[in-house]
PDB file of C-alpha atoms in Angstrom:
ATOM      1  CA  MET A1332      38.259 -31.104   8.425  1.00  0.00           C
ATOM      2  CA  LYS A1333      40.953 -30.706   5.792  1.00  0.00           C
ATOM      3  CA  ILE A1334      41.755 -32.325   2.464  1.00  0.00           C
ATOM      4  CA  LEU A1335      45.171 -34.017   2.259  1.00  0.00           C
ATOM      5  CA  LEU A1336      47.096 -33.246  -0.942  1.00  0.00           C
ATOM      6  CA  VAL A1337      49.894 -35.703  -1.742  1.00  0.00           C
ATOM      7  CA  PHE A1338      52.435 -34.699  -4.387  1.00  0.00           C
ATOM      8  CA  ASP A1339      55.129 -36.562  -6.223  1.00  0.00           C
ATOM      9  CA  PHE A1340      58.114 -34.319  -7.095  1.00  0.00           C
ATOM     10  CA  ASP A1341      59.829 -35.386 -10.354  1.00  0.00           C
ATOM     11  CA  ASN A1342      57.689 -34.824 -13.464  1.00  0.00           C
ATOM     12  CA  THR A1343      54.873 -33.600 -11.229  1.00  0.00           C
ATOM     13  CA  ILE A1344      55.987 -30.468  -9.355  1.00  0.00           C
ATOM     14  CA  ILE A1345      59.035 -30.044 -11.585  1.00  0.00           C
ATOM     15  CA  ASP A1346      58.845 -30.810 -15.288  1.00  0.00           C
ATOM     16  CA  ASP A1347      61.757 -33.250 -15.405  1.00  0.00           C
ATOM     17  CA  ASN A1348      63.546 -35.908 -13.364  1.00  0.00           C
ATOM     18  CA  SER A1349      65.970 -34.337 -10.873  1.00  0.00           C
ATOM     19  CA  ASP A1350      68.219 -37.427 -10.853  1.00  0.00           C
ATOM     20  CA  THR A1351      68.714 -37.411 -14.623  1.00  0.00           C
ATOM     21  CA  TRP A1352      68.809 -33.575 -14.771  1.00  0.00           C
ATOM     22  CA  ILE A1353      71.913 -33.505 -12.549  1.00  0.00           C
ATOM     23  CA  VAL A1354      73.853 -35.439 -15.226  1.00  0.00           C
ATOM     24  CA  GLN A1355      74.312 -32.125 -17.074  1.00  0.00           C
ATOM     25  CA  CYS A1356      76.969 -31.358 -14.411  1.00  0.00           C
ATOM     26  CA  ALA A1357      79.058 -34.341 -15.612  1.00  0.00           C
ATOM     27  CA  PRO A1358      81.915 -33.923 -18.094  1.00  0.00           C
ATOM     28  CA  GLU A1359      80.376 -33.662 -21.595  1.00  0.00           C
ATOM     29  CA  LYS A1360      76.988 -33.834 -19.832  1.00  0.00           C
ATOM     30  CA  LYS A1361      76.959 -37.629 -19.866  1.00  0.00           C
ATOM     31  CA  LEU A1362      77.870 -40.605 -17.673  1.00  0.00           C
ATOM     32  CA  PRO A1363      80.476 -43.233 -18.596  1.00  0.00           C
ATOM     33  CA  LEU A1364      78.931 -46.338 -20.145  1.00  0.00           C
ATOM     34  CA  GLU A1365      80.075 -48.683 -17.361  1.00  0.00           C
ATOM     35  CA  LEU A1366      78.427 -46.418 -14.765  1.00  0.00           C
ATOM     36  CA  LYS A1367      75.189 -46.276 -16.779  1.00  0.00           C
ATOM     37  CA  ASP A1368      75.235 -50.065 -17.163  1.00  0.00           C
ATOM     38  CA  SER A1369      75.656 -50.573 -13.403  1.00  0.00           C
ATOM     39  CA  TYR A1370      71.965 -49.776 -12.766  1.00  0.00           C
ATOM     40  CA  LYS A1371      69.856 -52.723 -11.589  1.00  0.00           C
ATOM     41  CA  LYS A1372      66.039 -52.534 -11.561  1.00  0.00           C
ATOM     42  CA  GLY A1373      64.716 -51.638  -8.110  1.00  0.00           C
ATOM     43  CA  PHE A1374      68.092 -50.267  -6.940  1.00  0.00           C
ATOM     44  CA  TRP A1375      67.933 -46.704  -8.273  1.00  0.00           C
ATOM     45  CA  THR A1376      69.098 -45.068  -5.026  1.00  0.00           C
ATOM     46  CA  GLU A1377      72.253 -47.185  -4.953  1.00  0.00           C
ATOM     47  CA  PHE A1378      72.850 -46.267  -8.604  1.00  0.00           C
ATOM     48  CA  MET A1379      72.459 -42.554  -7.835  1.00  0.00           C
ATOM     49  CA  GLY A1380      74.949 -42.944  -4.979  1.00  0.00           C
ATOM     50  CA  ARG A1381      77.498 -44.072  -7.583  1.00  0.00           C
ATOM     51  CA  VAL A1382      76.533 -41.190  -9.889  1.00  0.00           C
ATOM     52  CA  PHE A1383      77.055 -38.649  -7.084  1.00  0.00           C
ATOM     53  CA  LYS A1384      80.417 -40.207  -6.219  1.00  0.00           C
ATOM     54  CA  TYR A1385      81.457 -39.972  -9.876  1.00  0.00           C
ATOM     55  CA  LEU A1386      80.404 -36.302 -10.033  1.00  0.00           C
ATOM     56  CA  GLY A1387      82.373 -35.585  -6.847  1.00  0.00           C
ATOM     57  CA  ASP A1388      85.435 -37.412  -8.155  1.00  0.00           C
ATOM     58  CA  GLU A1389      85.216 -35.328 -11.328  1.00  0.00           C
ATOM     59  CA  GLY A1390      85.377 -32.140  -9.259  1.00  0.00           C
ATOM     60  CA  VAL A1391      81.687 -31.191  -9.477  1.00  0.00           C
ATOM     61  CA  ARG A1392      80.920 -29.181  -6.355  1.00  0.00           C
ATOM     62  CA  GLU A1393      77.810 -28.379  -4.345  1.00  0.00           C
ATOM     63  CA  ASP A1394      77.248 -24.870  -5.735  1.00  0.00           C
ATOM     64  CA  GLU A1395      77.414 -26.170  -9.330  1.00  0.00           C
ATOM     65  CA  MET A1396      74.892 -28.917  -8.567  1.00  0.00           C
ATOM     66  CA  LYS A1397      72.635 -26.421  -6.835  1.00  0.00           C
ATOM     67  CA  ARG A1398      72.722 -24.041  -9.813  1.00  0.00           C
ATOM     68  CA  ALA A1399      71.730 -26.898 -12.130  1.00  0.00           C
ATOM     69  CA  MET A1400      68.954 -28.079  -9.835  1.00  0.00           C
ATOM     70  CA  ILE A1401      67.273 -24.693  -9.366  1.00  0.00           C
ATOM     71  CA  SER A1402      67.298 -24.134 -13.146  1.00  0.00           C
ATOM     72  CA  MET A1403      64.832 -27.016 -13.565  1.00  0.00           C
ATOM     73  CA  PRO A1404      61.490 -25.801 -14.934  1.00  0.00           C
ATOM     74  CA  PHE A1405      58.283 -26.226 -12.986  1.00  0.00           C
ATOM     75  CA  THR A1406      55.500 -28.244 -14.626  1.00  0.00           C
ATOM     76  CA  PRO A1407      52.995 -25.934 -16.417  1.00  0.00           C
ATOM     77  CA  GLY A1408      50.530 -24.344 -13.981  1.00  0.00           C
ATOM     78  CA  MET A1409      52.350 -25.739 -10.926  1.00  0.00           C
ATOM     79  CA  VAL A1410      53.476 -22.334  -9.591  1.00  0.00           C
ATOM     80  CA  GLU A1411      49.854 -21.138  -9.790  1.00  0.00           C
ATOM     81  CA  LEU A1412      48.675 -24.317  -8.055  1.00  0.00           C
ATOM     82  CA  LEU A1413      51.151 -23.987  -5.177  1.00  0.00           C
ATOM     83  CA  ASN A1414      50.202 -20.325  -4.717  1.00  0.00           C
ATOM     84  CA  PHE A1415      46.515 -21.335  -4.663  1.00  0.00           C
ATOM     85  CA  ILE A1416      47.238 -23.953  -1.967  1.00  0.00           C
ATOM     86  CA  ARG A1417      49.190 -21.383   0.075  1.00  0.00           C
ATOM     87  CA  LYS A1418      46.195 -18.997   0.000  1.00  0.00           C
ATOM     88  CA  ASN A1419      43.922 -21.850   1.151  1.00  0.00           C
ATOM     89  CA  LYS A1420      46.158 -23.581   3.722  1.00  0.00           C
ATOM     90  CA  ASN A1421      43.248 -23.607   6.177  1.00  0.00           C
ATOM     91  CA  LYS A1422      41.572 -26.133   3.854  1.00  0.00           C
ATOM     92  CA  PHE A1423      44.573 -28.287   2.854  1.00  0.00           C
ATOM     93  CA  ASP A1424      47.438 -30.212   4.367  1.00  0.00           C
ATOM     94  CA  CYS A1425      50.108 -30.865   1.795  1.00  0.00           C
ATOM     95  CA  ILE A1426      52.935 -33.432   1.655  1.00  0.00           C
ATOM     96  CA  ILE A1427      55.527 -34.617  -0.865  1.00  0.00           C
ATOM     97  CA  ILE A1428      56.420 -38.311  -1.218  1.00  0.00           C
ATOM     98  CA  SER A1429      59.312 -38.588  -3.654  1.00  0.00           C
ATOM     99  CA  ASP A1430      62.032 -40.936  -4.808  1.00  0.00           C
ATOM    100  CA  SER A1431      64.343 -37.943  -5.383  1.00  0.00           C
ATOM    101  CA  ASN A1432      66.373 -36.802  -2.356  1.00  0.00           C
ATOM    102  CA  SER A1433      66.142 -34.270   0.456  1.00  0.00           C
ATOM    103  CA  VAL A1434      68.949 -32.006  -0.852  1.00  0.00           C
ATOM    104  CA  PHE A1435      67.455 -31.583  -4.348  1.00  0.00           C
ATOM    105  CA  ILE A1436      63.914 -30.980  -3.066  1.00  0.00           C
ATOM    106  CA  ASP A1437      65.123 -28.512  -0.395  1.00  0.00           C
ATOM    107  CA  TRP A1438      67.102 -26.547  -2.977  1.00  0.00           C
ATOM    108  CA  VAL A1439      64.105 -26.227  -5.317  1.00  0.00           C
ATOM    109  CA  LEU A1440      61.574 -25.337  -2.597  1.00  0.00           C
ATOM    110  CA  GLU A1441      63.991 -22.853  -1.015  1.00  0.00           C
ATOM    111  CA  ALA A1442      64.874 -21.135  -4.319  1.00  0.00           C
ATOM    112  CA  THR A1443      61.196 -20.752  -5.210  1.00  0.00           C
ATOM    113  CA  ASN A1444      59.947 -19.918  -1.681  1.00  0.00           C
ATOM    114  CA  PHE A1445      57.482 -22.822  -1.602  1.00  0.00           C
ATOM    115  CA  HIS A1446      58.743 -24.546   1.570  1.00  0.00           C
ATOM    116  CA  ASP A1447      55.805 -23.208   3.607  1.00  0.00           C
ATOM    117  CA  VAL A1448      53.243 -24.843   1.294  1.00  0.00           C
ATOM    118  CA  PHE A1449      54.321 -28.338   2.377  1.00  0.00           C
ATOM    119  CA  ASP A1450      53.755 -29.735   5.860  1.00  0.00           C
ATOM    120  CA  LYS A1451      56.128 -32.637   5.347  1.00  0.00           C
ATOM    121  CA  VAL A1452      58.529 -34.056   2.743  1.00  0.00           C
ATOM    122  CA  PHE A1453      59.168 -37.810   2.625  1.00  0.00           C
ATOM    123  CA  THR A1454      62.157 -38.714   0.457  1.00  0.00           C
ATOM    124  CA  ASN A1455      65.602 -40.321   0.471  1.00  0.00           C
ATOM    125  CA  PRO A1456      67.842 -38.470   2.960  1.00  0.00           C
ATOM    126  CA  ALA A1457      70.927 -36.893   1.361  1.00  0.00           C
ATOM    127  CA  ALA A1458      73.882 -34.808   2.554  1.00  0.00           C
ATOM    128  CA  PHE A1459      77.330 -33.682   1.449  1.00  0.00           C
ATOM    129  CA  ASP A1460      80.172 -35.562   3.142  1.00  0.00           C
ATOM    130  CA  SER A1461      83.553 -34.156   4.239  1.00  0.00           C
ATOM    131  CA  ASN A1462      84.922 -34.723   0.691  1.00  0.00           C
ATOM    132  CA  GLY A1463      82.139 -32.627  -0.812  1.00  0.00           C
ATOM    133  CA  HIS A1464      80.443 -35.696  -2.316  1.00  0.00           C
ATOM    134  CA  LEU A1465      76.659 -35.889  -2.201  1.00  0.00           C
ATOM    135  CA  THR A1466      75.584 -39.097  -0.444  1.00  0.00           C
ATOM    136  CA  VAL A1467      72.069 -40.547  -0.453  1.00  0.00           C
ATOM    137  CA  GLU A1468      70.420 -43.192   1.710  1.00  0.00           C
ATOM    138  CA  LYS A1469      67.241 -45.241   1.448  1.00  0.00           C
ATOM    139  CA  HIS A1470      64.145 -43.539   2.879  1.00  0.00           C
ATOM    140  CA  HIS A1471      63.183 -46.727   4.748  1.00  0.00           C
ATOM    141  CA  THR A1472      62.958 -50.497   4.474  1.00  0.00           C
ATOM    142  CA  HIS A1473      59.653 -52.181   3.698  1.00  0.00           C
ATOM    143  CA  SER A1474      58.228 -55.526   2.598  1.00  0.00           C
ATOM    144  CA  CYS A1475      56.145 -54.360  -0.392  1.00  0.00           C
ATOM    145  CA  THR A1476      57.024 -56.484  -3.434  1.00  0.00           C
ATOM    146  CA  ARG A1477      55.684 -53.938  -5.932  1.00  0.00           C
ATOM    147  CA  CYS A1478      57.995 -51.064  -5.024  1.00  0.00           C
ATOM    148  CA  PRO A1479      61.729 -50.324  -5.231  1.00  0.00           C
ATOM    149  CA  GLN A1480      63.713 -51.351  -2.135  1.00  0.00           C
ATOM    150  CA  ASN A1481      64.243 -47.827  -0.808  1.00  0.00           C
ATOM    151  CA  LEU A1482      60.683 -46.468  -0.904  1.00  0.00           C
ATOM    152  CA  CYS A1483      57.104 -47.702  -0.867  1.00  0.00           C
ATOM    153  CA  LYS A1484      54.956 -44.591  -1.127  1.00  0.00           C
ATOM    154  CA  ASN A1485      51.921 -46.551   0.051  1.00  0.00           C
ATOM    155  CA  VAL A1486      53.635 -47.465   3.360  1.00  0.00           C
ATOM    156  CA  VAL A1487      54.592 -43.784   3.846  1.00  0.00           C
ATOM    157  CA  LEU A1488      51.053 -42.560   3.118  1.00  0.00           C
ATOM    158  CA  VAL A1489      49.353 -45.147   5.360  1.00  0.00           C
ATOM    159  CA  GLU A1490      51.745 -44.345   8.236  1.00  0.00           C
ATOM    160  CA  PHE A1491      51.297 -40.572   7.835  1.00  0.00           C
ATOM    161  CA  VAL A1492      47.481 -40.774   7.747  1.00  0.00           C
ATOM    162  CA  GLY A1493      47.561 -43.113  10.787  1.00  0.00           C
ATOM    163  CA  GLU A1494      49.832 -40.774  12.785  1.00  0.00           C
ATOM    164  CA  GLN A1495      47.648 -37.789  11.912  1.00  0.00           C
ATOM    165  CA  LEU A1496      44.564 -39.703  13.062  1.00  0.00           C
ATOM    166  CA  GLN A1497      46.222 -40.413  16.429  1.00  0.00           C
ATOM    167  CA  GLN A1498      46.699 -36.646  16.781  1.00  0.00           C
ATOM    168  CA  GLY A1499      43.042 -36.040  16.027  1.00  0.00           C
ATOM    169  CA  VAL A1500      43.491 -35.023  12.364  1.00  0.00           C
ATOM    170  CA  ASN A1501      41.033 -36.848  10.127  1.00  0.00           C
ATOM    171  CA  TYR A1502      41.031 -35.936   6.423  1.00  0.00           C
ATOM    172  CA  THR A1503      37.764 -35.647   4.518  1.00  0.00           C
ATOM    173  CA  ARG A1504      39.554 -36.988   1.457  1.00  0.00           C
ATOM    174  CA  ILE A1505      42.989 -37.543  -0.055  1.00  0.00           C
ATOM    175  CA  VAL A1506      43.970 -36.123  -3.440  1.00  0.00           C
ATOM    176  CA  TYR A1507      47.045 -37.880  -4.879  1.00  0.00           C
ATOM    177  CA  ILE A1508      48.891 -35.953  -7.620  1.00  0.00           C
ATOM    178  CA  GLY A1509      51.600 -37.926  -9.420  1.00  0.00           C
ATOM    179  CA  ASP A1510      52.914 -39.313 -12.667  1.00  0.00           C
ATOM    180  CA  GLY A1511      55.101 -42.399 -12.259  1.00  0.00           C
ATOM    181  CA  GLY A1512      55.015 -46.157 -11.885  1.00  0.00           C
ATOM    182  CA  ASN A1513      55.916 -45.874  -8.194  1.00  0.00           C
ATOM    183  CA  ASP A1514      52.731 -43.816  -7.646  1.00  0.00           C
ATOM    184  CA  VAL A1515      50.530 -46.814  -8.531  1.00  0.00           C
ATOM    185  CA  CYS A1516      50.989 -48.484  -5.125  1.00  0.00           C
ATOM    186  CA  PRO A1517      49.754 -45.549  -2.981  1.00  0.00           C
ATOM    187  CA  VAL A1518      46.867 -44.923  -5.383  1.00  0.00           C
ATOM    188  CA  THR A1519      45.569 -48.430  -4.610  1.00  0.00           C
ATOM    189  CA  PHE A1520      45.360 -47.357  -0.920  1.00  0.00           C
ATOM    190  CA  LEU A1521      42.901 -44.566  -1.777  1.00  0.00           C
ATOM    191  CA  LYS A1522      39.269 -44.984  -0.746  1.00  0.00           C
ATOM    192  CA  LYS A1523      35.882 -44.121  -2.241  1.00  0.00           C
ATOM    193  CA  ASN A1524      35.979 -40.372  -1.432  1.00  0.00           C
ATOM    194  CA  ASP A1525      39.582 -39.941  -2.570  1.00  0.00           C
ATOM    195  CA  ILE A1526      40.876 -38.778  -5.937  1.00  0.00           C
ATOM    196  CA  ALA A1527      43.848 -40.059  -7.924  1.00  0.00           C
ATOM    197  CA  MET A1528      45.164 -37.320 -10.227  1.00  0.00           C
ATOM    198  CA  PRO A1529      47.624 -38.814 -12.749  1.00  0.00           C
ATOM    199  CA  ARG A1530      49.488 -36.576 -15.183  1.00  0.00           C
ATOM    200  CA  LYS A1531      48.242 -37.140 -18.740  1.00  0.00           C
ATOM    201  CA  GLY A1532      50.515 -39.240 -20.948  1.00  0.00           C
ATOM    202  CA  TYR A1533      52.707 -40.553 -18.094  1.00  0.00           C
ATOM    203  CA  ALA A1534      53.139 -44.033 -16.589  1.00  0.00           C
ATOM    204  CA  LEU A1535      50.611 -43.635 -13.738  1.00  0.00           C
ATOM    205  CA  GLN A1536      47.785 -42.622 -16.079  1.00  0.00           C
ATOM    206  CA  LYS A1537      48.591 -45.443 -18.511  1.00  0.00           C
ATOM    207  CA  THR A1538      48.661 -48.028 -15.700  1.00  0.00           C
ATOM    208  CA  LEU A1539      45.365 -46.812 -14.184  1.00  0.00           C
ATOM    209  CA  TYR A1540      43.764 -46.915 -17.648  1.00  0.00           C
ATOM    210  CA  ARG A1541      44.967 -50.503 -18.109  1.00  0.00           C
ATOM    211  CA  MET A1542      43.642 -51.472 -14.656  1.00  0.00           C
ATOM    212  CA  CYS A1543      40.276 -49.972 -15.582  1.00  0.00           C
ATOM    213  CA  GLN A1544      40.222 -51.923 -18.894  1.00  0.00           C
ATOM    214  CA  ASN A1545      41.015 -55.135 -16.978  1.00  0.00           C
ATOM    215  CA  LEU A1546      38.251 -54.317 -14.465  1.00  0.00           C
ATOM    216  CA  GLU A1547      40.758 -54.385 -11.609  1.00  0.00           C
ATOM    217  CA  PRO A1548      39.131 -52.990  -8.455  1.00  0.00           C
ATOM    218  CA  MET A1549      39.904 -49.389  -7.582  1.00  0.00           C
ATOM    219  CA  GLN A1550      37.899 -47.364  -5.093  1.00  0.00           C
ATOM    220  CA  SER A1551      38.961 -43.781  -5.790  1.00  0.00           C
ATOM    221  CA  SER A1552      37.925 -41.479  -8.624  1.00  0.00           C
ATOM    222  CA  VAL A1553      40.528 -40.773 -11.321  1.00  0.00           C
ATOM    223  CA  VAL A1554      40.919 -37.263 -12.758  1.00  0.00           C
ATOM    224  CA  SER A1555      43.870 -36.728 -15.105  1.00  0.00           C
ATOM    225  CA  TRP A1556      45.616 -33.394 -15.704  1.00  0.00           C
ATOM    226  CA  SER A1557      48.148 -31.673 -17.983  1.00  0.00           C
ATOM    227  CA  SER A1558      48.499 -28.380 -16.125  1.00  0.00           C
ATOM    228  CA  GLY A1559      48.385 -27.347 -12.485  1.00  0.00           C
ATOM    229  CA  VAL A1560      45.647 -24.882 -13.481  1.00  0.00           C
ATOM    230  CA  GLU A1561      43.311 -27.832 -14.141  1.00  0.00           C
ATOM    231  CA  ILE A1562      44.087 -29.123 -10.634  1.00  0.00           C
ATOM    232  CA  ILE A1563      43.169 -25.684  -9.190  1.00  0.00           C
ATOM    233  CA  SER A1564      39.747 -25.889 -10.889  1.00  0.00           C
ATOM    234  CA  TYR A1565      39.160 -29.324  -9.425  1.00  0.00           C
ATOM    235  CA  LEU A1566      40.256 -28.281  -5.910  1.00  0.00           C
ATOM    236  CA  GLN A1567      37.987 -25.221  -6.102  1.00  0.00           C
ATOM    237  CA  PHE A1568      35.106 -27.562  -6.917  1.00  0.00           C
ATOM    238  CA  LEU A1569      36.024 -29.823  -3.936  1.00  0.00           C
ATOM    239  CA  ILE A1570      36.218 -27.017  -1.351  1.00  0.00           C
ATOM    240  CA  LYS A1571      32.863 -25.610  -2.507  1.00  0.00           C
ATOM    241  CA  GLU A1572      31.129 -28.984  -1.969  1.00  0.00           C
TER     242      GLU A1572
END
């Protein structure tokens, strides 16, 4: 019986947002105003598609984007945490659910040799086209009204846990490690034994605190963190239970 660890990517595994980090590849390290203003709430993936097209049109190539991406710092203590999980893979399954894209996440995991830590990565599929432009698609379609059009992390988590159950894998508990507003939805799926681990000072923690103040029902425990080292301590406590 394993514990399922669910990670967000941006501002959780890495200490920044990969989509905004890539802007440093643009001329003068900024986007034109009309491109910036084209963003509509809930349509981030479509916006990033336009950003990638702009970068391609400006002559920014794959190797330059890759160099920028792998220079992103990891969140404090995250390298230690991922090494701890690797040493204890018999106790944990580990997945990423992220609103970044498959190319960026692959580059980072490959450059840091952490691919083997994760059993599955759920994100927006991306690829370079014949013109050398990075293209990105929606992860899926869903009917959740709380989440952006391209990704409901709750739907992904429920489907994954259900598929695992059909294959005879039943998790003792789920530990959800994230930071953002789009992590609120999957956290509401968590049950009594599960643990929501929001990063201190970020949107997820603030929202969960507000829900608690408003006495909104939530079944899981909430344990906030600033460093991956704190998460190691908590996981050590869980596997000793």
